[in-house]
Short mmCIF file of C-alpha atoms in Angstrom, two decimals:
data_model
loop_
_atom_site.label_atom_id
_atom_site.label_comp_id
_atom_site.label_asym_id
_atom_site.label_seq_id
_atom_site.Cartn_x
_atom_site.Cartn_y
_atom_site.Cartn_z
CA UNK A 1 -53.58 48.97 16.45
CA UNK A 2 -54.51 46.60 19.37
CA UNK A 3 -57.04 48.50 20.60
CA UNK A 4 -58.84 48.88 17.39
CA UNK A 5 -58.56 45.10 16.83
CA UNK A 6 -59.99 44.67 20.40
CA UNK A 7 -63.07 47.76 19.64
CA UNK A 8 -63.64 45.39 16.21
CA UNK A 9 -64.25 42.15 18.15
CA UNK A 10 -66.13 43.77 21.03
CA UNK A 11 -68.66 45.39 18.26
CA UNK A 12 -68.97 42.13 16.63
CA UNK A 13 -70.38 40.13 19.26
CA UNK A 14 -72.38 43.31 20.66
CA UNK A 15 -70.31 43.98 23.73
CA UNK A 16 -72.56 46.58 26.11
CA UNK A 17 -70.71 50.13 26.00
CA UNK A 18 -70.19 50.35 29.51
CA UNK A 19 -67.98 46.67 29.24
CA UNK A 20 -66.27 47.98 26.38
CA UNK A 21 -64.79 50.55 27.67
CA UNK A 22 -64.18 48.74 30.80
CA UNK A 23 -61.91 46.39 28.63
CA UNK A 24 -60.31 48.88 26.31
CA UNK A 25 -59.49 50.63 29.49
CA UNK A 26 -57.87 48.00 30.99
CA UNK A 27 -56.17 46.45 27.79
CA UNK A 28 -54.62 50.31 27.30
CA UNK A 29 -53.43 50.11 30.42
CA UNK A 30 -51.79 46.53 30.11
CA UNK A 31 -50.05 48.14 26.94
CA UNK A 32 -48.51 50.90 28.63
CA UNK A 33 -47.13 48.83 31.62
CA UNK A 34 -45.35 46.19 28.67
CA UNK A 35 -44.13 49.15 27.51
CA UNK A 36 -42.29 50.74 30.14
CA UNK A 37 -41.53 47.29 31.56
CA UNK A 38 -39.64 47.02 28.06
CA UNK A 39 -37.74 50.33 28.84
CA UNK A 40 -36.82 48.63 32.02
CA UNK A 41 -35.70 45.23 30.63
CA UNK A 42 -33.20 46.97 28.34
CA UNK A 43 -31.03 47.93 31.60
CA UNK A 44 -31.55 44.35 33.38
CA UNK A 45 -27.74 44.00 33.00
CA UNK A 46 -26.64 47.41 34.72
CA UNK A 47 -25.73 46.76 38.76
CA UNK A 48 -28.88 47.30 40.90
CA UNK A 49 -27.51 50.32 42.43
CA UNK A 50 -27.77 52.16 39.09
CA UNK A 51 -31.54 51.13 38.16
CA UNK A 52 -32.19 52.16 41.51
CA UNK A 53 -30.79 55.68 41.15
CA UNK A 54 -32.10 55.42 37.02
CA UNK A 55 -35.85 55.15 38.51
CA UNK A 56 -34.93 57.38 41.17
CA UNK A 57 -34.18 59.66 38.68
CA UNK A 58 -37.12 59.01 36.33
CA UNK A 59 -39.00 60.78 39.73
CA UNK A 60 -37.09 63.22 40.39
CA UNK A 61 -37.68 64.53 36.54
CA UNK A 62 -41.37 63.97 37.50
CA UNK A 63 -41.18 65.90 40.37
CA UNK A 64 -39.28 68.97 38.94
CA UNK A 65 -42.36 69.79 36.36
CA UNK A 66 -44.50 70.59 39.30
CA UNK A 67 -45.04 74.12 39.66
CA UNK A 68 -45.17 74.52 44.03
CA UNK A 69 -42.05 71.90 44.10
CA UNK A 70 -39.46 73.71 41.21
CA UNK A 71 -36.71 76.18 43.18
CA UNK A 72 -36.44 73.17 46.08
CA UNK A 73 -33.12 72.12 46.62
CA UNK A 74 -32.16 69.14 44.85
CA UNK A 75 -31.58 66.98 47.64
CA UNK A 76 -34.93 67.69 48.97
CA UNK A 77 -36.10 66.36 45.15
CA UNK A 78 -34.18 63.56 45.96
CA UNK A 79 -36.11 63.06 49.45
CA UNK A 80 -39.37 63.41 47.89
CA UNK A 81 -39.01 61.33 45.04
CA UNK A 82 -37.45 58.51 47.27
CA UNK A 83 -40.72 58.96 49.61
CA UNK A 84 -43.40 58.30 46.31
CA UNK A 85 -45.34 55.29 46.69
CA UNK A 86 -46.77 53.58 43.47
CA UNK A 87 -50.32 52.40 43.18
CA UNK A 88 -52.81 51.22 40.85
CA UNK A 89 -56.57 51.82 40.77
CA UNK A 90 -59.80 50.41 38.93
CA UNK A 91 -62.27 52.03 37.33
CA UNK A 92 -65.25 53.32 39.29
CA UNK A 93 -62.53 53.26 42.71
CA UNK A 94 -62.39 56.51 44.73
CA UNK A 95 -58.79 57.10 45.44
CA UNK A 96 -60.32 60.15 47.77
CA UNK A 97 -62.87 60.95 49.87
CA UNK A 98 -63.87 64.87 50.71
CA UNK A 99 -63.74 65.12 54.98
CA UNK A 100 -61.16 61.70 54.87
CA UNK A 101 -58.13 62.36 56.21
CA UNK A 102 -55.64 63.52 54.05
CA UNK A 103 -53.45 61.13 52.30
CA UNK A 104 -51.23 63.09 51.05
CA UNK A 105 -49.91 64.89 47.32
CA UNK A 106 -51.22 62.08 43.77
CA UNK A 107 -49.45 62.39 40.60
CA UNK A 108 -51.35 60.33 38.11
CA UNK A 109 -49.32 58.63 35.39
CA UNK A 110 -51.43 56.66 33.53
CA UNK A 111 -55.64 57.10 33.38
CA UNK A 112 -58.34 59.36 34.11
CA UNK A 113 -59.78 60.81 37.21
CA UNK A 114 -62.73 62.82 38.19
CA UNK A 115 -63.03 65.65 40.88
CA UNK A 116 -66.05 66.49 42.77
CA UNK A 117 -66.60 69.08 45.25
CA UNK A 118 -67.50 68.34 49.05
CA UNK A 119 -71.55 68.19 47.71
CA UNK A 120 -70.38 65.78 45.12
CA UNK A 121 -70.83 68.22 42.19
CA UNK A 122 -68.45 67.62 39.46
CA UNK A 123 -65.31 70.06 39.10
CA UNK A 124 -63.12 68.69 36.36
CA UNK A 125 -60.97 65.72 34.73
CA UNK A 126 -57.53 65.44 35.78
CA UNK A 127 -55.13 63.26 33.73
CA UNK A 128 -51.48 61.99 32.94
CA UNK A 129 -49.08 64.47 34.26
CA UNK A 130 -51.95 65.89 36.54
CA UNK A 131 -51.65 65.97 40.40
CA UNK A 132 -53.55 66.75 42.93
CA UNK A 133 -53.98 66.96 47.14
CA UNK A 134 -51.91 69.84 47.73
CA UNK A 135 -54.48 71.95 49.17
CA UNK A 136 -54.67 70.96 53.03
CA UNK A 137 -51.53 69.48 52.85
CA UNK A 138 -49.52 72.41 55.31
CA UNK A 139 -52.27 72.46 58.05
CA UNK A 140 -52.92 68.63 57.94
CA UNK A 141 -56.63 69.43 57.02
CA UNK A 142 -58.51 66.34 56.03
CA UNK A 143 -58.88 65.63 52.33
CA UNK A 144 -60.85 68.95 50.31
CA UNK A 145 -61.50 67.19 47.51
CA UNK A 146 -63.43 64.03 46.82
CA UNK A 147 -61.46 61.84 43.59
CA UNK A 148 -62.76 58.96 41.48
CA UNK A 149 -60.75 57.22 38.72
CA UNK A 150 -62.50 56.65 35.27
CA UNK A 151 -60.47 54.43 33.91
CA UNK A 152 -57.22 52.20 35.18
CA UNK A 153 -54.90 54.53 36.64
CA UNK A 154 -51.03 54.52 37.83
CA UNK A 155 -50.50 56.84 40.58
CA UNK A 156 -47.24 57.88 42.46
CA UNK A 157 -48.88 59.19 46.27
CA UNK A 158 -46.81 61.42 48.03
CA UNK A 159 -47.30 61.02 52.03
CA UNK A 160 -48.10 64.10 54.13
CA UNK A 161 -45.66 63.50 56.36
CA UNK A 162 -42.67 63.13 54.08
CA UNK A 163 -43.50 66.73 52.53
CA UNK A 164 -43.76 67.84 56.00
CA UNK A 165 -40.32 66.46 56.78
CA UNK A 166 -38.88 68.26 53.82
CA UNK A 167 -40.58 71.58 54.97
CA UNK A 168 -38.45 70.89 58.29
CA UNK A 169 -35.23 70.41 56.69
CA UNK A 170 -35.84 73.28 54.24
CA UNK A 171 -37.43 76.22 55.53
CA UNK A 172 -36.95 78.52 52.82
CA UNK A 173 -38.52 76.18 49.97
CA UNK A 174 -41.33 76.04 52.86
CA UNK A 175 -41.72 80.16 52.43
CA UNK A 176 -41.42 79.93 48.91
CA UNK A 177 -44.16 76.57 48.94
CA UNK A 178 -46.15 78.60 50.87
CA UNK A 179 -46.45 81.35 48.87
CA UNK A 180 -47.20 79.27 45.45
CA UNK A 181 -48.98 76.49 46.00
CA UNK A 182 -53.04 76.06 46.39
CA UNK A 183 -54.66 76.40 49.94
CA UNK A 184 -57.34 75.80 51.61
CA UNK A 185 -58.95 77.67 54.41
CA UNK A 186 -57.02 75.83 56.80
CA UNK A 187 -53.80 76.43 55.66
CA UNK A 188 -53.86 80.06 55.01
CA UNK A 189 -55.19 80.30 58.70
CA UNK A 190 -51.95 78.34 59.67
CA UNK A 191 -50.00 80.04 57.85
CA UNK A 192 -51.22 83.16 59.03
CA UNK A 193 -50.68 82.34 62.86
CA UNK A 194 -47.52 81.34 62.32
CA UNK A 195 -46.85 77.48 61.75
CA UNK A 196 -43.73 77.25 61.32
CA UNK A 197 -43.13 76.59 64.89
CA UNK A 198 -45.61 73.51 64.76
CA UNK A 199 -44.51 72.27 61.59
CA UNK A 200 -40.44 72.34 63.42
CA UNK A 201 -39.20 74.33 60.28
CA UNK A 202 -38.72 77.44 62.78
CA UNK A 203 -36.26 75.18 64.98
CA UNK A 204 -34.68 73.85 61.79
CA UNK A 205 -34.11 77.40 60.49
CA UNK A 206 -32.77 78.47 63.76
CA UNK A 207 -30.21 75.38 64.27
CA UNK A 208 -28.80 75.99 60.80
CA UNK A 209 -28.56 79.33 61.84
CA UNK A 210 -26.43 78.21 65.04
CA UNK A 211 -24.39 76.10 62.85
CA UNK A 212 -23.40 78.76 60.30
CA UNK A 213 -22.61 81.06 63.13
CA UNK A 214 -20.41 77.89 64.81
CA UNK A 215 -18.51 77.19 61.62
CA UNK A 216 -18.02 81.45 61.08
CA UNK A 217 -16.54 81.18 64.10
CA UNK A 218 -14.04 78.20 64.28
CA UNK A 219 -12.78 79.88 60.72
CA UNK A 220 -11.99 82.77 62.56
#
């Protein structure tokens, strides 16, 4: 209803298009922040421990509807969602550049973004509940993909060294990662020599191995 108060009084006075949507943008945005920061409000009372591990939460749940990230165990979830840093963009702002280095995994919340291709050539639209910046992510390749937001975006950015960490600790939601989730040229030549020595999951894999056999042992 806002917004179409807002569209009334910009056509009145003969607002350009391009401002318009500029400020409905922006105005939508403003609405949906109030409106989670309402959600948020209604547990000001509650220890901040427990908002902390609510919002924690909220991530995790996030986190579990992406395809390459669902079978990892859930303390792994937990390590990843604790890792997300929030951000906001403008309009018109590239949140990527293709040949950058890679900045890691977005998951845009709120807004619009546009992919282009390493020539610039338009790809496609990503929106709420989209991600992107997987591909490249295993053999630290710089960014593939050039990204520019539309509109006013929220966006939860995912290091690459955090996932990387989580590979370590986790070797066998790395196998399974590998297998699912987009790559790039890069990647599937890593993968193919054999990374997981340079990415430490191998050593990982092979000390939890030691410590299984250690506690086998002491039970026996």
């Amino acid at each position: 209803y806002k917004l179409r108060e807002t569209l009334a009084v910009l056509r009145y006075f003969h607002i350009p298009q391009d401002l318009q949507t500029e400020i409905l943008s922006y105005q939508e945005h403003v609405l949906w922040n109030d409106t989670a920061n309402a959600y948020f409000n209604e547990t000001s009372m509650l220890p901040q421990a427990m908002r902390d591990t609510m919002l924690l939460q909220t991530r995790v749940d996030v986190l579990s509807h992406v395809p390459y990230l669902q079978g990892a165990p859930e303390i792994a979830m937990t390590q990843l969602a604790s890792a997300l840093i929030a951000t906001s963009v403008k309009p018109e702002e590239y949140i990527s550049f293709s040949g950058d280095p890679h900045a890691g995994v977005r998951f845009v919340l709120f807004g619009f973004v546009v992919r282009f291709d390493s020539r610039g050539v338009y790809v496609k639209t990503l929106r709420a509940g989209d991600f992107f910046g997987f591909e490249g992510i295993i053999s630290r390749e710089d960014e593939v993909h050039s990204h520019k937001a539309l509109s006013y975006c929220d966006i939860w950015m995912l290091p690459p060294s955090k996932l990387h960490d989580v590979f370590a600790k986790f070797p066998r939601f790395y196998e399974r990662f590998r297998q699912v989730a987009p790559m790039s040229a890069a990647d599937v030549e890593v993968a193919r020599t054999g990374s997981l020595h340079n990415l430490g999951v191998e050593d990982a894999y092979n000390s939890a191995n030691d410590q299984v056999t250690l506690l086998q042992s002491l039970r026996h």
